[in-house]
Structures are given as C-alpha cells and as structure tokens.
PDB file of C-alpha atoms in Angstrom:
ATOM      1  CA  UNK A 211      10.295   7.115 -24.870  1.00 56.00           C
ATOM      2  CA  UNK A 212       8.409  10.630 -24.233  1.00 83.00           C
ATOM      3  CA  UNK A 213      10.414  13.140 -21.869  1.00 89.00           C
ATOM      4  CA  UNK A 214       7.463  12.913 -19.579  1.00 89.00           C
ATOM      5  CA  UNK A 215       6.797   9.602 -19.142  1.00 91.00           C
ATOM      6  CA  UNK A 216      11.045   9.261 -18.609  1.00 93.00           C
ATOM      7  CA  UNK A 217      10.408  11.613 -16.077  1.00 94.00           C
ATOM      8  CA  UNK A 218       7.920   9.618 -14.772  1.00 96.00           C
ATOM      9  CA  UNK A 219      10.104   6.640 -14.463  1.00 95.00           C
ATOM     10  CA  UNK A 220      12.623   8.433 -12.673  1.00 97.00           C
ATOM     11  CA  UNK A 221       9.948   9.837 -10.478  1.00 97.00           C
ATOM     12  CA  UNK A 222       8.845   6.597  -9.621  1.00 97.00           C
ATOM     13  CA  UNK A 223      12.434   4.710  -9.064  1.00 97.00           C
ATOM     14  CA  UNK A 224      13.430   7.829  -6.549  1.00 97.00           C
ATOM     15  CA  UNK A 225      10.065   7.094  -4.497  1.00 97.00           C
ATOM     16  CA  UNK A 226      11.366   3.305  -4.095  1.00 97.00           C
ATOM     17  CA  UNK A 227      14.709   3.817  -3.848  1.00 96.00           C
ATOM     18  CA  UNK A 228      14.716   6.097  -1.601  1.00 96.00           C
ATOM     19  CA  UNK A 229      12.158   4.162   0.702  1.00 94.00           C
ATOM     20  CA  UNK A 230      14.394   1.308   0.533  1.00 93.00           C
ATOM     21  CA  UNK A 231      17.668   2.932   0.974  1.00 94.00           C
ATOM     22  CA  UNK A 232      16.317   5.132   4.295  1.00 92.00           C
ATOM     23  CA  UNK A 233      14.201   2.066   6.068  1.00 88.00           C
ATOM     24  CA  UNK A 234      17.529  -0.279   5.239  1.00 86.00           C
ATOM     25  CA  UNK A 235      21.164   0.438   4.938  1.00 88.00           C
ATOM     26  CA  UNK A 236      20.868   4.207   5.968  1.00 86.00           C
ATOM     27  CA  UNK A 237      18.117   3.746   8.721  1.00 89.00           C
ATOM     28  CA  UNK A 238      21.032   2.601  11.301  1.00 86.00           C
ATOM     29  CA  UNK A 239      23.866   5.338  10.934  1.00 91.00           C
ATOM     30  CA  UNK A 240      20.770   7.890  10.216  1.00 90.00           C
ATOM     31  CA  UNK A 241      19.314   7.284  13.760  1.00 89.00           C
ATOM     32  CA  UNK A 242      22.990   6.991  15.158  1.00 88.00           C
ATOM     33  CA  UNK A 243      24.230  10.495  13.522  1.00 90.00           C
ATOM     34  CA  UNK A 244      20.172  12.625  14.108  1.00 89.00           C
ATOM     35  CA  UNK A 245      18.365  10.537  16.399  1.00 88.00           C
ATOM     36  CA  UNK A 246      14.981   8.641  16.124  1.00 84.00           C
ATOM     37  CA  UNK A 247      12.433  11.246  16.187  1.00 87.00           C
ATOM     38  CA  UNK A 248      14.543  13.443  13.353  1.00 91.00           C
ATOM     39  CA  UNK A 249      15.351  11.005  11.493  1.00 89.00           C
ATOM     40  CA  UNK A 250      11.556   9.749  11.225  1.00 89.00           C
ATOM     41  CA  UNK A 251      11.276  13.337  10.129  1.00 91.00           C
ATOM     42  CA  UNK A 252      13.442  13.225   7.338  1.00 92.00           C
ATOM     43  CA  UNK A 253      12.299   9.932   6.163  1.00 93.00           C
ATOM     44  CA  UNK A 254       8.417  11.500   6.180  1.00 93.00           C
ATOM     45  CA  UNK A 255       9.908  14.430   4.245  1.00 95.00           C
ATOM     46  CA  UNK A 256      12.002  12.065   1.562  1.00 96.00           C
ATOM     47  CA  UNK A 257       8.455  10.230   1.252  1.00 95.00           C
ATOM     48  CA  UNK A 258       6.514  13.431   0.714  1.00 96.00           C
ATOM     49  CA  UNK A 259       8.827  14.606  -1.171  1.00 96.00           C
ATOM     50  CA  UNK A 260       9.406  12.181  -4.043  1.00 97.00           C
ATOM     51  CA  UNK A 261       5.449  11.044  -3.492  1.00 96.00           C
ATOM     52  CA  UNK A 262       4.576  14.787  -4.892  1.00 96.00           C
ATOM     53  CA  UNK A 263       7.311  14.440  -7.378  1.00 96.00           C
ATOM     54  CA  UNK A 264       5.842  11.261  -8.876  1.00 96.00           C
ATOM     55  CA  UNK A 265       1.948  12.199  -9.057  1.00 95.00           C
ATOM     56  CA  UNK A 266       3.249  15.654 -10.478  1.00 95.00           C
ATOM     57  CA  UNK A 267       5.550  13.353 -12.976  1.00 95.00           C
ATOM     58  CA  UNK A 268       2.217  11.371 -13.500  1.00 94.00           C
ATOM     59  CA  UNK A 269      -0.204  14.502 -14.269  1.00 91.00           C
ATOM     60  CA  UNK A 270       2.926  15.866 -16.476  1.00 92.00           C
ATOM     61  CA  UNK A 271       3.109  12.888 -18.643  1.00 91.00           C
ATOM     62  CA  UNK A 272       0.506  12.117 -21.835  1.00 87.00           C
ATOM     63  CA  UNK A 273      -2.383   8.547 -21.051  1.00 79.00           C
ATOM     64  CA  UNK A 274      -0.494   7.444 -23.963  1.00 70.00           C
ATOM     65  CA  UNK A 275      -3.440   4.792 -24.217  1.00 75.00           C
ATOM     66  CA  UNK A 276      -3.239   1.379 -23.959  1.00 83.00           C
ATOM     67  CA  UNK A 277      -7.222   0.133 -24.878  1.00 80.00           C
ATOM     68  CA  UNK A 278      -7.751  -0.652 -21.218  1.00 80.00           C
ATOM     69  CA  UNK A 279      -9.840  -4.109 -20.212  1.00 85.00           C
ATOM     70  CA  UNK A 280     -12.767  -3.099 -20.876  1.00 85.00           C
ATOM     71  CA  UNK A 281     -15.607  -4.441 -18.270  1.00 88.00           C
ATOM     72  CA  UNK A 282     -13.857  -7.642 -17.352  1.00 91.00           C
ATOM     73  CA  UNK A 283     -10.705  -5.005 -16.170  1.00 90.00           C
ATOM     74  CA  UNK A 284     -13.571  -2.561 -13.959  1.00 89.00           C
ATOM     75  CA  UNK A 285     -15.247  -5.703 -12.412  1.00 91.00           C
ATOM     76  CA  UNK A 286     -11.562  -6.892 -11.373  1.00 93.00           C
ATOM     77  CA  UNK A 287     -10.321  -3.356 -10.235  1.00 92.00           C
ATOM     78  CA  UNK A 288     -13.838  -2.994  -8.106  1.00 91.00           C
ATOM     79  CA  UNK A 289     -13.898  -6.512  -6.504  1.00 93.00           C
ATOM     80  CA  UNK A 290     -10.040  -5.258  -5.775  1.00 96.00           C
ATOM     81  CA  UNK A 291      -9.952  -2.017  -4.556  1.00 95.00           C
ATOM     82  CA  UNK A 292     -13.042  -2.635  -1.088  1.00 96.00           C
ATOM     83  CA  UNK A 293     -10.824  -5.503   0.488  1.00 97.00           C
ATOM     84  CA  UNK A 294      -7.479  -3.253  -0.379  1.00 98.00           C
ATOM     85  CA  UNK A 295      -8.899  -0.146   1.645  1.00 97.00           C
ATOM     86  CA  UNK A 296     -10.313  -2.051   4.613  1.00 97.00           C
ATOM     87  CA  UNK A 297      -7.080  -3.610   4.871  1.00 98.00           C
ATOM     88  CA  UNK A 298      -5.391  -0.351   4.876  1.00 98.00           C
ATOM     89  CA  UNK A 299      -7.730   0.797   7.616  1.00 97.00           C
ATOM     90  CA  UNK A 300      -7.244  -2.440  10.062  1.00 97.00           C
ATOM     91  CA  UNK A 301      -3.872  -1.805   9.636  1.00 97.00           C
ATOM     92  CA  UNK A 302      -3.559   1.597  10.868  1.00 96.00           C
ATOM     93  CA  UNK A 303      -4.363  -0.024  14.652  1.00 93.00           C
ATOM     94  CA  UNK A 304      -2.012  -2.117  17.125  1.00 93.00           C
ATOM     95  CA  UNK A 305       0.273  -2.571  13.953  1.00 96.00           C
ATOM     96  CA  UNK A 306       3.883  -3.820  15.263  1.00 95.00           C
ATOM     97  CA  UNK A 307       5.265  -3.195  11.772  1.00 93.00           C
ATOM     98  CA  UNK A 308       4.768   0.225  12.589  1.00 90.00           C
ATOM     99  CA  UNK A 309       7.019   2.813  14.401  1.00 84.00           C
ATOM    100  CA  UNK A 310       5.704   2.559  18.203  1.00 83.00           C
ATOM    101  CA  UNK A 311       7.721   2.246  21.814  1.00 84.00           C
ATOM    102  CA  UNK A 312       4.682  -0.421  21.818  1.00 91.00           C
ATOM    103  CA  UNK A 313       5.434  -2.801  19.443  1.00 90.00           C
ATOM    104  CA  UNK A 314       7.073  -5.487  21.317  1.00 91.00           C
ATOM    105  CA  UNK A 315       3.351  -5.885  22.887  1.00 91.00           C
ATOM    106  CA  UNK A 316       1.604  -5.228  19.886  1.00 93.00           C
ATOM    107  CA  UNK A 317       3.436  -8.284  18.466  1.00 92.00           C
ATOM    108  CA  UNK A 318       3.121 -10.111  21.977  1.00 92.00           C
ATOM    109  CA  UNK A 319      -0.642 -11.016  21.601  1.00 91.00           C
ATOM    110  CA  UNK A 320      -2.475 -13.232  18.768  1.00 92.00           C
ATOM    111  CA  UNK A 321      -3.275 -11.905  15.322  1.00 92.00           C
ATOM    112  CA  UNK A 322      -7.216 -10.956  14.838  1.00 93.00           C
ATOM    113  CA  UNK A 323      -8.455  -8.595  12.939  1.00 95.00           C
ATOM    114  CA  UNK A 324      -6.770  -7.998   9.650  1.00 97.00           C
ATOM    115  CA  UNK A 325      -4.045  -9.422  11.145  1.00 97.00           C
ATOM    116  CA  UNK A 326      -5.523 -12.583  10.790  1.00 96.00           C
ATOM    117  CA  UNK A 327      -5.282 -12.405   7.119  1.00 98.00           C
ATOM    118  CA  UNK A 328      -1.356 -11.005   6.756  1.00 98.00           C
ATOM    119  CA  UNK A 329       0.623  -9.289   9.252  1.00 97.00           C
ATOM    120  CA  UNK A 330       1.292  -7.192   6.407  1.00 98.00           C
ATOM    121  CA  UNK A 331      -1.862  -5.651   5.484  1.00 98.00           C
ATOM    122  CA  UNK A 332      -0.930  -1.978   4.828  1.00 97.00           C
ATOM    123  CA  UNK A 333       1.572  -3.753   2.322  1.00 97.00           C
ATOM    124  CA  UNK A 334      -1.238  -5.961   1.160  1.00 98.00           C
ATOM    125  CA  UNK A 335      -3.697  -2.931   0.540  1.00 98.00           C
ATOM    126  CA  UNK A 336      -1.009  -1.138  -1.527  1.00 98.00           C
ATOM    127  CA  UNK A 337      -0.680  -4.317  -3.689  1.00 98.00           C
ATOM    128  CA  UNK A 338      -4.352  -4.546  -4.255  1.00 98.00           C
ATOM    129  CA  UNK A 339      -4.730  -0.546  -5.081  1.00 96.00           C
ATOM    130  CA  UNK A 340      -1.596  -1.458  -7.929  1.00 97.00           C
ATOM    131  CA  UNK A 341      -2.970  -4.269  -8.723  1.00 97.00           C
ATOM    132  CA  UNK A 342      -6.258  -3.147  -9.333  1.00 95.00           C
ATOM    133  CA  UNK A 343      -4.946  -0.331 -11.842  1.00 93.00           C
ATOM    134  CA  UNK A 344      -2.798  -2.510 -13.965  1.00 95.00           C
ATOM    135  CA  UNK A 345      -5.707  -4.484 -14.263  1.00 94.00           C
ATOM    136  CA  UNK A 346      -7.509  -1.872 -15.882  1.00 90.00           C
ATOM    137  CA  UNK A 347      -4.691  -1.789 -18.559  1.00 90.00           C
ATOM    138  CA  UNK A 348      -5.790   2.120 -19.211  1.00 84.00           C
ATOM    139  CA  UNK A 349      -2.199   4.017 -19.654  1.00 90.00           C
ATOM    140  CA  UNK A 350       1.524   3.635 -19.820  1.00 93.00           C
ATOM    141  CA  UNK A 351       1.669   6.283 -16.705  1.00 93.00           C
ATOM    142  CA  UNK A 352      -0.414   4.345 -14.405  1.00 93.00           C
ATOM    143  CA  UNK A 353       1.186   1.211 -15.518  1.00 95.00           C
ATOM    144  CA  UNK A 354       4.641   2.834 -13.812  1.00 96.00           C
ATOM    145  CA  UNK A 355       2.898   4.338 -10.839  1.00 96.00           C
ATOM    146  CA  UNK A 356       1.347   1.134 -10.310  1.00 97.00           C
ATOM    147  CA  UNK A 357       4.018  -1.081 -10.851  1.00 97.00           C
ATOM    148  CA  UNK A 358       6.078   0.860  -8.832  1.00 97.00           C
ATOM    149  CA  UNK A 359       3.746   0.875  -5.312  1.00 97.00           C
ATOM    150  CA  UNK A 360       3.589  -2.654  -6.185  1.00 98.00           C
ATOM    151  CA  UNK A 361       6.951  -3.536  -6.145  1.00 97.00           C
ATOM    152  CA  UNK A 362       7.181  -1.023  -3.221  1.00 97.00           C
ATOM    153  CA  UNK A 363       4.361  -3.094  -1.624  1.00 97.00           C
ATOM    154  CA  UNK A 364       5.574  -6.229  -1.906  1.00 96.00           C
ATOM    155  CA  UNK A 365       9.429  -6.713  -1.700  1.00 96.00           C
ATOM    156  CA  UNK A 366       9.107  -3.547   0.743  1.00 95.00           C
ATOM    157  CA  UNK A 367       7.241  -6.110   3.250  1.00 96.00           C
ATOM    158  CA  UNK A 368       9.890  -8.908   2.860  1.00 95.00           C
ATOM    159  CA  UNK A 369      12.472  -6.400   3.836  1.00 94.00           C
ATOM    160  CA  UNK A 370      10.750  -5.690   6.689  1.00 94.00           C
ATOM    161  CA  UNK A 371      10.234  -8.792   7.828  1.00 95.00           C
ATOM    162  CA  UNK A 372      14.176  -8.809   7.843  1.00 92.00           C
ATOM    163  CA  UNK A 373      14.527  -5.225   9.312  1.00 91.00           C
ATOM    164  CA  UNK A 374      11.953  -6.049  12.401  1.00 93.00           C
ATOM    165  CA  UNK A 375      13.959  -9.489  13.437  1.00 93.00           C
ATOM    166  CA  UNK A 376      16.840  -7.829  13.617  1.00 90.00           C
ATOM    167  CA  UNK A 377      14.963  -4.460  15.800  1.00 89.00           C
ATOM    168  CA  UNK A 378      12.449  -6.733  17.788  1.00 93.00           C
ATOM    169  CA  UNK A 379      14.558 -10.495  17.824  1.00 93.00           C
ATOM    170  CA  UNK A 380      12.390 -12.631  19.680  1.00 94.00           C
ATOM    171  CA  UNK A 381       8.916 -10.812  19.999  1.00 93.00           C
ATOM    172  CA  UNK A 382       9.046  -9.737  15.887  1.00 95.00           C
ATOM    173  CA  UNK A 383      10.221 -14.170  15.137  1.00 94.00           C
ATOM    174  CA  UNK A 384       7.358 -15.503  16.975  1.00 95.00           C
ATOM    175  CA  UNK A 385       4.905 -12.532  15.447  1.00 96.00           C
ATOM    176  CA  UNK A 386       6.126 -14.428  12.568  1.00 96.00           C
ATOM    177  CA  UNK A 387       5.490 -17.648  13.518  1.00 95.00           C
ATOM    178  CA  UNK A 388       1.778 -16.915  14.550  1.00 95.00           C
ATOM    179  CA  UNK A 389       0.761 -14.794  11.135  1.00 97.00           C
ATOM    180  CA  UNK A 390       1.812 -15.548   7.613  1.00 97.00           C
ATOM    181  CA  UNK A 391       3.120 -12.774   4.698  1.00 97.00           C
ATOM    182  CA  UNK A 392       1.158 -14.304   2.149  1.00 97.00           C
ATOM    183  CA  UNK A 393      -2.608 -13.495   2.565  1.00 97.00           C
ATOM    184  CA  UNK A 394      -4.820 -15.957   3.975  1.00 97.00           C
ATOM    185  CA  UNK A 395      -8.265 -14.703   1.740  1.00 96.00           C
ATOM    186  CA  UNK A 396     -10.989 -16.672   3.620  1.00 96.00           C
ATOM    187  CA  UNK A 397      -9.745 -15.201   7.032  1.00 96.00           C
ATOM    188  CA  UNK A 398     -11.254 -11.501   4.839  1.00 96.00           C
ATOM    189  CA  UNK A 399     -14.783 -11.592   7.286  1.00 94.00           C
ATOM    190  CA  UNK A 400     -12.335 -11.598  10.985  1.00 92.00           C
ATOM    191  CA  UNK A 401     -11.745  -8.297  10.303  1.00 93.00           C
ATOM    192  CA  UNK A 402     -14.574  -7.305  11.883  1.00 93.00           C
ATOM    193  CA  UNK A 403     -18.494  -6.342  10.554  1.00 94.00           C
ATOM    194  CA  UNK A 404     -17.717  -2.362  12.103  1.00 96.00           C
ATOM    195  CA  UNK A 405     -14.234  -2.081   9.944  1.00 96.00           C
ATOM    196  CA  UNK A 406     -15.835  -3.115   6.724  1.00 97.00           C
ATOM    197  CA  UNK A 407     -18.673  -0.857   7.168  1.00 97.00           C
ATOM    198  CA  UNK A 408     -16.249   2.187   7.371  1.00 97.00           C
ATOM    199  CA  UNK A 409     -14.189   0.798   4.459  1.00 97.00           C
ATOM    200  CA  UNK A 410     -17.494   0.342   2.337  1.00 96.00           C
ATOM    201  CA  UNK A 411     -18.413   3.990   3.384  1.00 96.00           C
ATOM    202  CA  UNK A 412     -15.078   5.250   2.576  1.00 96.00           C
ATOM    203  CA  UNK A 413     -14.950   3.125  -0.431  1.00 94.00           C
ATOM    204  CA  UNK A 414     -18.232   4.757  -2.126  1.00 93.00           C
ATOM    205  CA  UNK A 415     -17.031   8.022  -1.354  1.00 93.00           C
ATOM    206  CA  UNK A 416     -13.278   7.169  -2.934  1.00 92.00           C
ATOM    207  CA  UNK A 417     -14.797   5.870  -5.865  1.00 89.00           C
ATOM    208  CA  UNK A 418     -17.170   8.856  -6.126  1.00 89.00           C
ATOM    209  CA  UNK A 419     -14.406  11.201  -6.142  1.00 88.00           C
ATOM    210  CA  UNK A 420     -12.603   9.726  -8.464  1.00 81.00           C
ATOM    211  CA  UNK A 421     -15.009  10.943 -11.118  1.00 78.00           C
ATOM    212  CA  UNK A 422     -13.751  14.723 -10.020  1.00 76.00           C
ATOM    213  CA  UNK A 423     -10.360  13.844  -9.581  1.00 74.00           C
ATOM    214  CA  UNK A 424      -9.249  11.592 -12.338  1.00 70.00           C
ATOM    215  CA  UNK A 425     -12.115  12.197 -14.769  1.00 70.00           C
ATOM    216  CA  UNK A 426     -13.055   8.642 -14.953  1.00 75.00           C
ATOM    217  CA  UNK A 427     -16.089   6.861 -12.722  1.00 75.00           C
ATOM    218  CA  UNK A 428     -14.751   4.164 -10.554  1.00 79.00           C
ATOM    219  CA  UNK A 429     -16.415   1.787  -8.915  1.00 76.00           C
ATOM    220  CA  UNK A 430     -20.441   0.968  -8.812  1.00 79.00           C
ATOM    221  CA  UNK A 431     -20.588   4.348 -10.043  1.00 76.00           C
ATOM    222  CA  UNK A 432     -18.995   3.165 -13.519  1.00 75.00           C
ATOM    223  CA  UNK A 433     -22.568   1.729 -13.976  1.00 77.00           C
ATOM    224  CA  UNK A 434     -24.936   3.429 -11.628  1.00 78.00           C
ATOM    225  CA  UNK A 435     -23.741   6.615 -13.527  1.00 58.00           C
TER     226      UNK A 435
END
C-alpha cells in the first residue's frame, strides 16, 4: 500500500479510537482524576487533534482513482447529503445525547423535530455525509475517511445509547422507549418547514464551495455548472 494512504489509515483509526476510548472506558477515571469541564477539554483537543491529522493524512495521500459512479453515484450523493445536513442542524438543539446539566429534561419531553426521525440524528447526518461519498466510488482516500466517520457514526451511537443509560438511568431508558435508533424516513417533513429552509440554504452554499475546496462541483451545481 502507498506510505500515504498507510498514513491515512492510521490517521483515520486514531480519530475512532480515540473517540471511543475517551467517551467509554477512559471517560469515568478521566472525569474522576481532571474533572468534567477539563476533561471535556481534552477530549475537544484529542478530537481536533487527530481530526486535523486525518484531513492533512487525506490531502497528503494520492486519489489513487477508483472510476467513481458516474451520474447514478452524484444523483445518490445529492439526494444524500440535504437530509444529512438538516439533520445535523436539528440536532444541534435540546439534544440529550449531548453534554448539558439539562439533559434529564431534554429527554423528559416527546421527540419532535428531528427527533422524531432518530434520537440520533447528529449520528445519522454523519452516516449520510459517509455514505454519500462512498457512493460516489471516486478514491481510495475518501473511501477510508468515509468509512471511517461511518463506522464512527454508527457503532459510535450504539455506544451511546449504552453510555447515557448508565449516566441518565431512568430519564435516558424511557428517551429510548419514545424514539427509535434506526431512522424513521417518512417522519423527514416534522422537522420543521424553517429548519429545512436553512439546511437547503446552507446546503447550496456547501455544495458551492466545494468546487473551491475540493476541485470538484457538488451538488445541483454538478449540472447547473
């Protein structure tokens, strides 16, 4: 295998690992030995950290080509990537998966929103992002970065499912019991007409970018353009 794509895998496994290893077994003596608030600290830093290290890895290592999808792959990656990102942004709101002295009352009242859908949709907009690019079949190097977020994504949400009952007990189980890990698709539209206006905006101008960032259109602009 090519040094830099190695170095990409190695990238990419550090990035899991360690968000496994510091929101699991480490998490409790962690908080025990520095406290809460430092140890979120550290565990932002680790993520920053090894995040930089992979997309470094990722510009480091050669497309090595694969033949991508062609339109079939776009069309996939494009229906994909709107529902992933307004996901991501319902998420970021009344979340009880989410550090907050308020998440016993987040997780108190009944799901709406994207909530509706999974009570995992930050996971669930990760997925979508991965699998949206390994859809598109374009390199080796965004196969790993892909397949690691999705991985990441998806087992990472199971664990927490695990990690919550044990933090929240009661108020995280019956969370559970009222919302469901696997997405339920047709509950999409309860997210709310103002939520998937800002994703669309945010969407266009994502897509857009990507033209300047990655060298590639994205998008409606892979045919508008």
């Amino acid at each position: 295998m090519n040094e830099a794509l190695l170095s990409l895998g190695v990238a990419a496994i550090a990035f899991v690992g360690t968000h496994f290893a510091l929101s699991h077994p480490l998490r409790a003596p962690l908080v025990r030995a520095v406290g809460a608030g430092p140890f979120l600290g550290l565990y932002s830093l680790v993520a920053l950290a090894t995040f930089a290290w992979m997309v470094l890895a990722f510009r480091a290592a050669p497309p090595a080509d694969l033949g991508g999808s062609g339109q079939i792959g776009w069309i996939v990656a494009t229906v994909l990537t709107l529902p992933a990102l307004a996901l991501f942004l319902g998420s970021l709101r009344k979340n009880p998966a989410l550090p907050d002295p308020r998440a016993e009352a987040m997780a108190s009242r009944e799901a709406g929103g994207v909530f509706a859908v999974t009570r995992h949709p930050m996971m669930w907009g990760f997925a979508l992002w991965a699998i949206s690019h390994i859809a598109l079949w374009w390199s080796v190097r965004t196969l790993i970065v892909a397949g690691a977020v999705l991985f990441l994504a998806l087992v990472g949400a199971h664990m927490q499912d695990r990690k919550k009952r044990a933090l929240m007990g009661e108020a995280w189980s019956a969370w559970e019991a009222r919302t469901t890990y696997w997405p339920r698709w047709t509950a999409l539209p309860r997210a709310g007409w103002l939520l998937w206006l800002v994703a669309l905006a945010l969407w266009l101008v994502i897509t857009w970018s990507h033209i300047h960032a990655a060298g590639v259109p994205a998008g409606l602009w892979l045919w508008i353009g």
